[in-house]
PDB file of C-alpha atoms in Angstrom:
ATOM      1  CA  MET A   1      69.973  12.342  -5.033  1.00 77.00           C
ATOM      2  CA  ILE A   2      68.867  13.851  -8.750  1.00 79.00           C
ATOM      3  CA  GLU A   3      66.902  16.603  -7.202  1.00 78.00           C
ATOM      4  CA  GLN A   4      70.084  17.551  -4.841  1.00 78.00           C
ATOM      5  CA  ALA A   5      72.181  17.437  -8.344  1.00 81.00           C
ATOM      6  CA  TRP A   6      69.599  19.615  -9.845  1.00 79.00           C
ATOM      7  CA  GLU A   7      69.726  22.232  -7.005  1.00 79.00           C
ATOM      8  CA  THR A   8      73.653  21.958  -7.140  1.00 79.00           C
ATOM      9  CA  LEU A   9      73.951  22.893 -10.975  1.00 80.00           C
ATOM     10  CA  SER A  10      71.137  25.232 -11.508  1.00 80.00           C
ATOM     11  CA  ASP A  11      72.742  27.712  -9.054  1.00 81.00           C
ATOM     12  CA  PRO A  12      76.166  29.386 -10.422  1.00 81.00           C
ATOM     13  CA  ALA A  13      77.717  29.753  -7.317  1.00 81.00           C
ATOM     14  CA  ARG A  14      76.915  26.220  -6.005  1.00 80.00           C
ATOM     15  CA  ARG A  15      77.784  24.841  -9.591  1.00 81.00           C
ATOM     16  CA  ALA A  16      81.431  26.743  -9.450  1.00 80.00           C
ATOM     17  CA  SER A  17      81.986  25.536  -5.545  1.00 80.00           C
ATOM     18  CA  TYR A  18      81.158  21.963  -7.021  1.00 79.00           C
ATOM     19  CA  ASP A  19      83.330  22.356  -9.910  1.00 80.00           C
ATOM     20  CA  LYS A  20      86.298  23.604  -8.161  1.00 78.00           C
ATOM     21  CA  GLU A  21      85.816  20.599  -5.136  1.00 77.00           C
ATOM     22  CA  ARG A  22      85.688  18.381  -8.492  1.00 73.00           C
ATOM     23  CA  SER A  23      88.910  19.470 -10.234  1.00 71.00           C
ATOM     24  CA  ARG A  24      92.218  17.614  -9.886  1.00 53.00           C
ATOM     25  CA  PRO A  25      94.660  18.429  -7.111  1.00 55.00           C
ATOM     26  CA  GLY A  26      97.539  20.545  -8.643  1.00 50.00           C
ATOM     27  CA  GLN A  27      96.021  21.238 -11.732  1.00 48.00           C
ATOM     28  CA  SER A  28      96.465  24.868 -12.787  1.00 44.00           C
ATOM     29  CA  SER A  29      93.694  26.480 -14.189  1.00 43.00           C
ATOM     30  CA  SER A  30      95.697  29.065 -16.559  1.00 43.00           C
ATOM     31  CA  GLY A  31      97.170  26.319 -18.560  1.00 44.00           C
ATOM     32  CA  SER A  32      96.549  25.844 -22.303  1.00 43.00           C
ATOM     33  CA  GLY A  33      95.793  23.507 -24.862  1.00 45.00           C
ATOM     34  CA  SER A  34      94.233  19.998 -24.628  1.00 45.00           C
ATOM     35  CA  SER A  35      94.906  19.661 -21.003  1.00 46.00           C
ATOM     36  CA  ASP A  36      92.539  22.402 -20.140  1.00 50.00           C
ATOM     37  CA  SER A  37      89.551  21.692 -22.764  1.00 49.00           C
ATOM     38  CA  ALA A  38      89.176  18.081 -21.892  1.00 51.00           C
ATOM     39  CA  PRO A  39      88.085  18.347 -18.296  1.00 54.00           C
ATOM     40  CA  SER A  40      85.969  21.280 -18.999  1.00 56.00           C
ATOM     41  CA  ASN A  41      84.238  19.113 -21.869  1.00 61.00           C
ATOM     42  CA  HIS A  42      83.676  16.653 -19.609  1.00 60.00           C
ATOM     43  CA  SER A  43      82.375  18.709 -16.817  1.00 66.00           C
ATOM     44  CA  ASP A  44      80.068  20.116 -19.033  1.00 69.00           C
ATOM     45  CA  ASP A  45      78.665  17.034 -20.566  1.00 68.00           C
ATOM     46  CA  PHE A  46      78.415  15.558 -17.211  1.00 70.00           C
ATOM     47  CA  THR A  47      76.378  18.920 -15.835  1.00 73.00           C
ATOM     48  CA  ARG A  48      74.037  18.590 -19.052  1.00 74.00           C
ATOM     49  CA  GLY A  49      73.397  14.925 -18.522  1.00 75.00           C
ATOM     50  CA  TYR A  50      72.506  15.381 -14.759  1.00 75.00           C
ATOM     51  CA  ALA A  51      70.164  18.508 -15.771  1.00 77.00           C
ATOM     52  CA  GLU A  52      68.626  16.638 -18.544  1.00 78.00           C
ATOM     53  CA  GLU A  53      68.127  13.526 -16.309  1.00 79.00           C
ATOM     54  CA  ALA A  54      66.577  15.999 -13.367  1.00 79.00           C
ATOM     55  CA  GLY A  55      64.521  17.498 -15.747  1.00 79.00           C
ATOM     56  CA  ARG A  56      62.921  14.392 -16.758  1.00 83.00           C
ATOM     57  CA  SER A  57      62.636  13.169 -13.413  1.00 83.00           C
ATOM     58  CA  ARG A  58      61.125  16.039 -12.227  1.00 85.00           C
ATOM     59  CA  PHE A  59      58.442  15.808 -15.069  1.00 85.00           C
ATOM     60  CA  ARG A  60      57.594  12.160 -14.517  1.00 88.00           C
ATOM     61  CA  GLU A  61      57.331  13.012 -10.872  1.00 88.00           C
ATOM     62  CA  GLU A  62      54.981  16.065 -11.426  1.00 88.00           C
ATOM     63  CA  GLN A  63      52.824  13.804 -14.144  1.00 89.00           C
ATOM     64  CA  ALA A  64      52.505  11.231 -11.704  1.00 90.00           C
ATOM     65  CA  GLN A  65      51.671  13.580  -8.865  1.00 91.00           C
ATOM     66  CA  ARG A  66      48.880  14.931 -11.457  1.00 91.00           C
ATOM     67  CA  GLU A  67      47.287  11.542 -12.317  1.00 92.00           C
ATOM     68  CA  ARG A  68      47.506  10.748  -8.451  1.00 92.00           C
ATOM     69  CA  GLU A  69      45.295  13.975  -7.905  1.00 92.00           C
ATOM     70  CA  GLU A  70      43.066  13.308 -10.914  1.00 92.00           C
ATOM     71  CA  ALA A  71      42.401   9.500  -9.310  1.00 93.00           C
ATOM     72  CA  ARG A  72      41.664  11.138  -5.999  1.00 92.00           C
ATOM     73  CA  GLN A  73      38.968  13.647  -7.910  1.00 93.00           C
ATOM     74  CA  ARG A  74      37.775  10.849  -9.870  1.00 93.00           C
ATOM     75  CA  GLN A  75      37.050   8.779  -6.824  1.00 93.00           C
ATOM     76  CA  TYR A  76      35.687  11.858  -4.853  1.00 92.00           C
ATOM     77  CA  GLU A  77      33.239  12.505  -7.286  1.00 93.00           C
ATOM     78  CA  HIS A  78      32.250   9.025  -7.981  1.00 92.00           C
ATOM     79  CA  ASP A  79      32.198   8.400  -4.112  1.00 92.00           C
ATOM     80  CA  ARG A  80      29.572  11.860  -3.902  1.00 92.00           C
ATOM     81  CA  ALA A  81      27.512  10.659  -6.707  1.00 92.00           C
ATOM     82  CA  ALA A  82      27.127   7.247  -5.115  1.00 91.00           C
ATOM     83  CA  ALA A  83      25.908   9.067  -2.059  1.00 91.00           C
ATOM     84  CA  ARG A  84      23.575  11.309  -4.014  1.00 91.00           C
ATOM     85  CA  GLU A  85      22.074   8.192  -5.458  1.00 91.00           C
ATOM     86  CA  ARG A  86      21.511   6.313  -2.227  1.00 89.00           C
ATOM     87  CA  ALA A  87      20.082   9.289  -0.788  1.00 89.00           C
ATOM     88  CA  ARG A  88      17.758   9.693  -3.691  1.00 88.00           C
ATOM     89  CA  GLN A  89      16.960   5.722  -3.343  1.00 88.00           C
ATOM     90  CA  LYS A  90      16.195   6.062   0.312  1.00 87.00           C
ATOM     91  CA  LYS A  91      13.851   9.332  -0.056  1.00 87.00           C
ATOM     92  CA  GLN A  92      11.837   7.413  -2.928  1.00 86.00           C
ATOM     93  CA  TYR A  93      11.703   4.108  -1.004  1.00 85.00           C
ATOM     94  CA  ALA A  94      10.339   6.277   1.846  1.00 85.00           C
ATOM     95  CA  SER A  95       7.983   8.049  -0.104  1.00 86.00           C
ATOM     96  CA  GLU A  96       6.727   4.902  -1.594  1.00 86.00           C
ATOM     97  CA  ALA A  97       6.218   3.455   1.867  1.00 89.00           C
ATOM     98  CA  ALA A  98       4.460   6.173   3.169  1.00 89.00           C
ATOM     99  CA  ARG A  99       2.391   6.387   0.219  1.00 86.00           C
ATOM    100  CA  THR A 100       1.493   2.636   0.376  1.00 88.00           C
ATOM    101  CA  GLU A 101       0.412   3.179   4.003  1.00 91.00           C
ATOM    102  CA  ARG A 102      -1.706   5.857   3.230  1.00 90.00           C
ATOM    103  CA  LEU A 103      -3.440   4.229   0.583  1.00 92.00           C
ATOM    104  CA  ARG A 104      -3.946   1.078   2.806  1.00 93.00           C
ATOM    105  CA  PRO A 105      -7.575   1.531   3.541  1.00 93.00           C
ATOM    106  CA  TYR A 106      -8.370   2.124  -0.434  1.00 94.00           C
ATOM    107  CA  TYR A 107      -6.758  -1.233  -1.404  1.00 94.00           C
ATOM    108  CA  ASP A 108      -8.264  -3.249   1.638  1.00 94.00           C
ATOM    109  CA  ALA A 109     -11.986  -1.694   0.443  1.00 93.00           C
ATOM    110  CA  VAL A 110     -11.083  -2.542  -3.294  1.00 94.00           C
ATOM    111  CA  ARG A 111     -10.036  -6.322  -2.226  1.00 94.00           C
ATOM    112  CA  LYS A 112     -13.737  -6.706  -0.934  1.00 91.00           C
ATOM    113  CA  LEU A 113     -15.204  -6.297  -4.256  1.00 93.00           C
ATOM    114  CA  SER A 114     -16.107  -8.790  -6.861  1.00 92.00           C
ATOM    115  CA  GLU A 115     -14.518  -8.594 -10.507  1.00 93.00           C
ATOM    116  CA  LYS A 116     -17.762  -6.903 -11.852  1.00 91.00           C
ATOM    117  CA  GLU A 117     -17.642  -4.346  -9.068  1.00 93.00           C
ATOM    118  CA  LYS A 118     -13.996  -3.755  -9.567  1.00 94.00           C
ATOM    119  CA  GLN A 119     -14.641  -3.105 -13.361  1.00 93.00           C
ATOM    120  CA  LEU A 120     -17.451  -0.648 -12.624  1.00 93.00           C
ATOM    121  CA  HIS A 121     -15.190   1.367 -10.400  1.00 94.00           C
ATOM    122  CA  PHE A 122     -11.918   1.249 -12.426  1.00 93.00           C
ATOM    123  CA  LEU A 123     -13.698   1.046 -15.923  1.00 92.00           C
ATOM    124  CA  GLY A 124     -16.641   3.314 -15.197  1.00 93.00           C
ATOM    125  CA  ASN A 125     -14.758   5.671 -12.661  1.00 94.00           C
ATOM    126  CA  VAL A 126     -17.576   5.281 -10.494  1.00 94.00           C
ATOM    127  CA  ARG A 127     -16.678   6.372  -6.791  1.00 94.00           C
ATOM    128  CA  LEU A 128     -15.685   3.751  -4.606  1.00 95.00           C
ATOM    129  CA  THR A 129     -18.026   4.666  -1.930  1.00 94.00           C
ATOM    130  CA  TYR A 130     -21.066   4.054  -4.356  1.00 95.00           C
ATOM    131  CA  VAL A 131     -19.605   0.469  -5.279  1.00 95.00           C
ATOM    132  CA  LEU A 132     -19.184  -0.445  -1.948  1.00 95.00           C
ATOM    133  CA  ALA A 133     -22.684   0.785  -0.873  1.00 94.00           C
ATOM    134  CA  LEU A 134     -23.946  -1.321  -3.717  1.00 94.00           C
ATOM    135  CA  HIS A 135     -21.598  -4.444  -2.462  1.00 94.00           C
ATOM    136  CA  ARG A 136     -23.090  -4.038   0.883  1.00 93.00           C
ATOM    137  CA  ALA A 137     -26.424  -4.118  -0.696  1.00 94.00           C
ATOM    138  CA  GLU A 138     -25.950  -7.181  -2.494  1.00 92.00           C
ATOM    139  CA  SER A 139     -24.231  -8.984   0.486  1.00 91.00           C
ATOM    140  CA  SER A 140     -26.951  -8.508   2.502  1.00 94.00           C
ATOM    141  CA  GLN A 141     -30.019  -8.773   0.539  1.00 93.00           C
ATOM    142  CA  TYR A 142     -30.595 -12.344   1.027  1.00 94.00           C
ATOM    143  CA  VAL A 143     -30.522 -11.657   4.902  1.00 95.00           C
ATOM    144  CA  VAL A 144     -33.050  -8.870   4.551  1.00 95.00           C
ATOM    145  CA  ILE A 145     -35.268 -11.036   1.805  1.00 96.00           C
ATOM    146  CA  PHE A 146     -35.330 -13.612   4.671  1.00 96.00           C
ATOM    147  CA  VAL A 147     -36.297 -11.703   7.477  1.00 96.00           C
ATOM    148  CA  ILE A 148     -39.098  -9.768   5.253  1.00 96.00           C
ATOM    149  CA  ALA A 149     -40.485 -12.818   3.823  1.00 96.00           C
ATOM    150  CA  ALA A 150     -40.657 -14.303   7.217  1.00 96.00           C
ATOM    151  CA  LEU A 151     -42.520 -11.423   8.381  1.00 96.00           C
ATOM    152  CA  ILE A 152     -45.007 -11.253   5.723  1.00 96.00           C
ATOM    153  CA  ALA A 153     -45.815 -14.983   5.972  1.00 95.00           C
ATOM    154  CA  LEU A 154     -46.116 -15.017   9.667  1.00 94.00           C
ATOM    155  CA  ASN A 155     -48.836 -11.908   9.285  1.00 94.00           C
ATOM    156  CA  ALA A 156     -50.545 -13.230   6.256  1.00 94.00           C
ATOM    157  CA  ALA A 157     -50.849 -16.754   7.904  1.00 92.00           C
ATOM    158  CA  PHE A 158     -52.208 -15.606  11.346  1.00 91.00           C
ATOM    159  CA  MET A 159     -54.707 -13.281   9.276  1.00 92.00           C
ATOM    160  CA  ILE A 160     -56.042 -16.250   6.942  1.00 90.00           C
ATOM    161  CA  MET A 161     -56.222 -18.462  10.298  1.00 88.00           C
ATOM    162  CA  GLY A 162     -58.088 -15.937  12.027  1.00 87.00           C
ATOM    163  CA  THR A 163     -60.977 -16.413  10.005  1.00 86.00           C
ATOM    164  CA  ALA A 164     -60.729 -20.173   9.639  1.00 81.00           C
ATOM    165  CA  THR A 165     -62.917 -22.457  11.900  1.00 82.00           C
ATOM    166  CA  LEU A 166     -60.417 -25.277  12.369  1.00 81.00           C
ATOM    167  CA  THR A 167     -58.958 -26.243  15.711  1.00 82.00           C
ATOM    168  CA  GLY A 168     -56.728 -28.460  17.249  1.00 84.00           C
ATOM    169  CA  PHE A 169     -53.769 -30.206  14.916  1.00 87.00           C
ATOM    170  CA  SER A 170     -55.741 -29.047  11.862  1.00 89.00           C
ATOM    171  CA  TYR A 171     -55.356 -25.514  12.896  1.00 89.00           C
ATOM    172  CA  TRP A 172     -51.563 -25.777  13.450  1.00 90.00           C
ATOM    173  CA  PHE A 173     -50.873 -27.812  10.422  1.00 91.00           C
ATOM    174  CA  ALA A 174     -53.019 -25.203   8.389  1.00 91.00           C
ATOM    175  CA  LEU A 175     -51.098 -22.486   9.906  1.00 91.00           C
ATOM    176  CA  VAL A 176     -47.631 -23.594   9.262  1.00 93.00           C
ATOM    177  CA  PHE A 177     -48.635 -24.706   5.614  1.00 94.00           C
ATOM    178  CA  ASN A 178     -49.763 -21.713   5.019  1.00 93.00           C
ATOM    179  CA  MET A 179     -46.722 -19.691   6.572  1.00 94.00           C
ATOM    180  CA  VAL A 180     -44.264 -21.779   4.370  1.00 95.00           C
ATOM    181  CA  VAL A 181     -46.175 -21.315   0.943  1.00 95.00           C
ATOM    182  CA  ILE A 182     -46.363 -17.462   1.888  1.00 95.00           C
ATOM    183  CA  PHE A 183     -42.846 -17.404   2.805  1.00 96.00           C
ATOM    184  CA  LEU A 184     -41.563 -18.977  -0.389  1.00 96.00           C
ATOM    185  CA  GLY A 185     -43.462 -17.249  -2.587  1.00 95.00           C
ATOM    186  CA  SER A 186     -42.988 -13.720  -1.136  1.00 95.00           C
ATOM    187  CA  GLY A 187     -39.427 -14.717  -0.841  1.00 96.00           C
ATOM    188  CA  VAL A 188     -39.114 -15.737  -4.764  1.00 96.00           C
ATOM    189  CA  ILE A 189     -40.891 -12.228  -5.446  1.00 96.00           C
ATOM    190  CA  LEU A 190     -38.569 -10.398  -3.237  1.00 96.00           C
ATOM    191  CA  VAL A 191     -35.528 -11.787  -4.757  1.00 95.00           C
ATOM    192  CA  PHE A 192     -36.547 -10.925  -8.225  1.00 96.00           C
ATOM    193  CA  VAL A 193     -37.552  -7.235  -6.910  1.00 95.00           C
ATOM    194  CA  SER A 194     -33.723  -6.949  -4.950  1.00 95.00           C
ATOM    195  CA  ALA A 195     -31.902  -8.359  -8.162  1.00 94.00           C
ATOM    196  CA  ALA A 196     -33.953  -5.831 -10.360  1.00 95.00           C
ATOM    197  CA  LEU A 197     -33.350  -2.955  -8.066  1.00 95.00           C
ATOM    198  CA  LEU A 198     -29.287  -3.707  -7.772  1.00 93.00           C
ATOM    199  CA  TRP A 199     -29.328  -4.062 -11.410  1.00 94.00           C
ATOM    200  CA  LEU A 200     -30.815  -0.293 -11.757  1.00 95.00           C
ATOM    201  CA  ALA A 201     -28.429   0.760  -9.404  1.00 93.00           C
ATOM    202  CA  LYS A 202     -25.555  -0.380 -11.449  1.00 92.00           C
ATOM    203  CA  VAL A 203     -26.849   0.632 -14.762  1.00 92.00           C
ATOM    204  CA  ALA A 204     -27.647   4.051 -13.247  1.00 92.00           C
ATOM    205  CA  ALA A 205     -24.380   4.241 -11.834  1.00 92.00           C
ATOM    206  CA  PRO A 206     -22.626   7.834 -12.168  1.00 92.00           C
ATOM    207  CA  ARG A 207     -19.803   6.910 -14.584  1.00 92.00           C
ATOM    208  CA  ARG A 208     -17.409   9.603 -15.565  1.00 92.00           C
ATOM    209  CA  ARG A 209     -14.297   9.964 -18.179  1.00 90.00           C
ATOM    210  CA  ASN A 210     -10.610  10.987 -17.898  1.00 90.00           C
ATOM    211  CA  VAL A 211     -10.523  10.315 -14.018  1.00 91.00           C
ATOM    212  CA  SER A 212      -7.302   9.146 -13.194  1.00 91.00           C
ATOM    213  CA  ASP A 213      -6.590   6.055 -10.501  1.00 91.00           C
ATOM    214  CA  THR A 214      -4.898   8.892  -7.896  1.00 91.00           C
ATOM    215  CA  GLU A 215      -8.196  11.018  -8.222  1.00 93.00           C
ATOM    216  CA  LEU A 216     -10.049   7.713  -7.512  1.00 93.00           C
ATOM    217  CA  GLN A 217      -8.212   6.713  -4.397  1.00 92.00           C
ATOM    218  CA  ASP A 218      -8.075  10.533  -3.077  1.00 92.00           C
ATOM    219  CA  GLU A 219     -12.010  10.510  -3.534  1.00 91.00           C
ATOM    220  CA  TYR A 220     -12.361   7.564  -1.264  1.00 93.00           C
ATOM    221  CA  LEU A 221      -9.626   8.795   1.264  1.00 91.00           C
ATOM    222  CA  SER A 222     -11.258  11.932   1.479  1.00 90.00           C
ATOM    223  CA  ALA A 223     -14.432  10.514   1.931  1.00 89.00           C
ATOM    224  CA  GLN A 224     -13.338   8.325   4.738  1.00 86.00           C
ATOM    225  CA  SER A 225     -11.587  11.194   6.768  1.00 84.00           C
ATOM    226  CA  ASN A 226     -14.821  13.290   6.474  1.00 81.00           C
ATOM    227  CA  GLY A 227     -16.944  10.430   7.338  1.00 66.00           C
TER     228      GLY A 227
END
């Protein structure tokens, strides 16, 4: 209604028609005195009131429209920022998952090492392939020592008994006794020798400086792919 009143009163032709329709029946427009001025003043006040109210209403409506547009724009920007953040996190998670999967062989190899071997690898920056070789040698040294000591004992016992004059039970007893003694003696010697060799290999390990964890990982993965 306010908008319609504003459109009517802001157009001179429509306003004149409106004033004509609102005039009292039988009233002369050529009269003089207070009877002519009072309706005119009343009409002017009425018109100004409608115009002012229409302007305020239009201003409030435009302001509310601007606020709605700003709210929609803020919501749109918020949604876009949230979508970008979700995409970034998804990409980051995918990258981290791919990196973890790529480094899985490296992590599996490191888990096999002892604490001293891990220190040699991480603190001394020794190549993981070298540390793993030491680990395999240390793990298999007792089996190798057992086999070598048994062969030495068997060969030496038969050589000794080959020159003996014993027969029967005494021969086999002496053979077994010599084998046990030679096996234990050679085994102890081989244990010390292998321990010394492993110690020297660890001491002589090629330690490096200023090598990052990423470089250590890439070295091992590259060696695995080339091997």
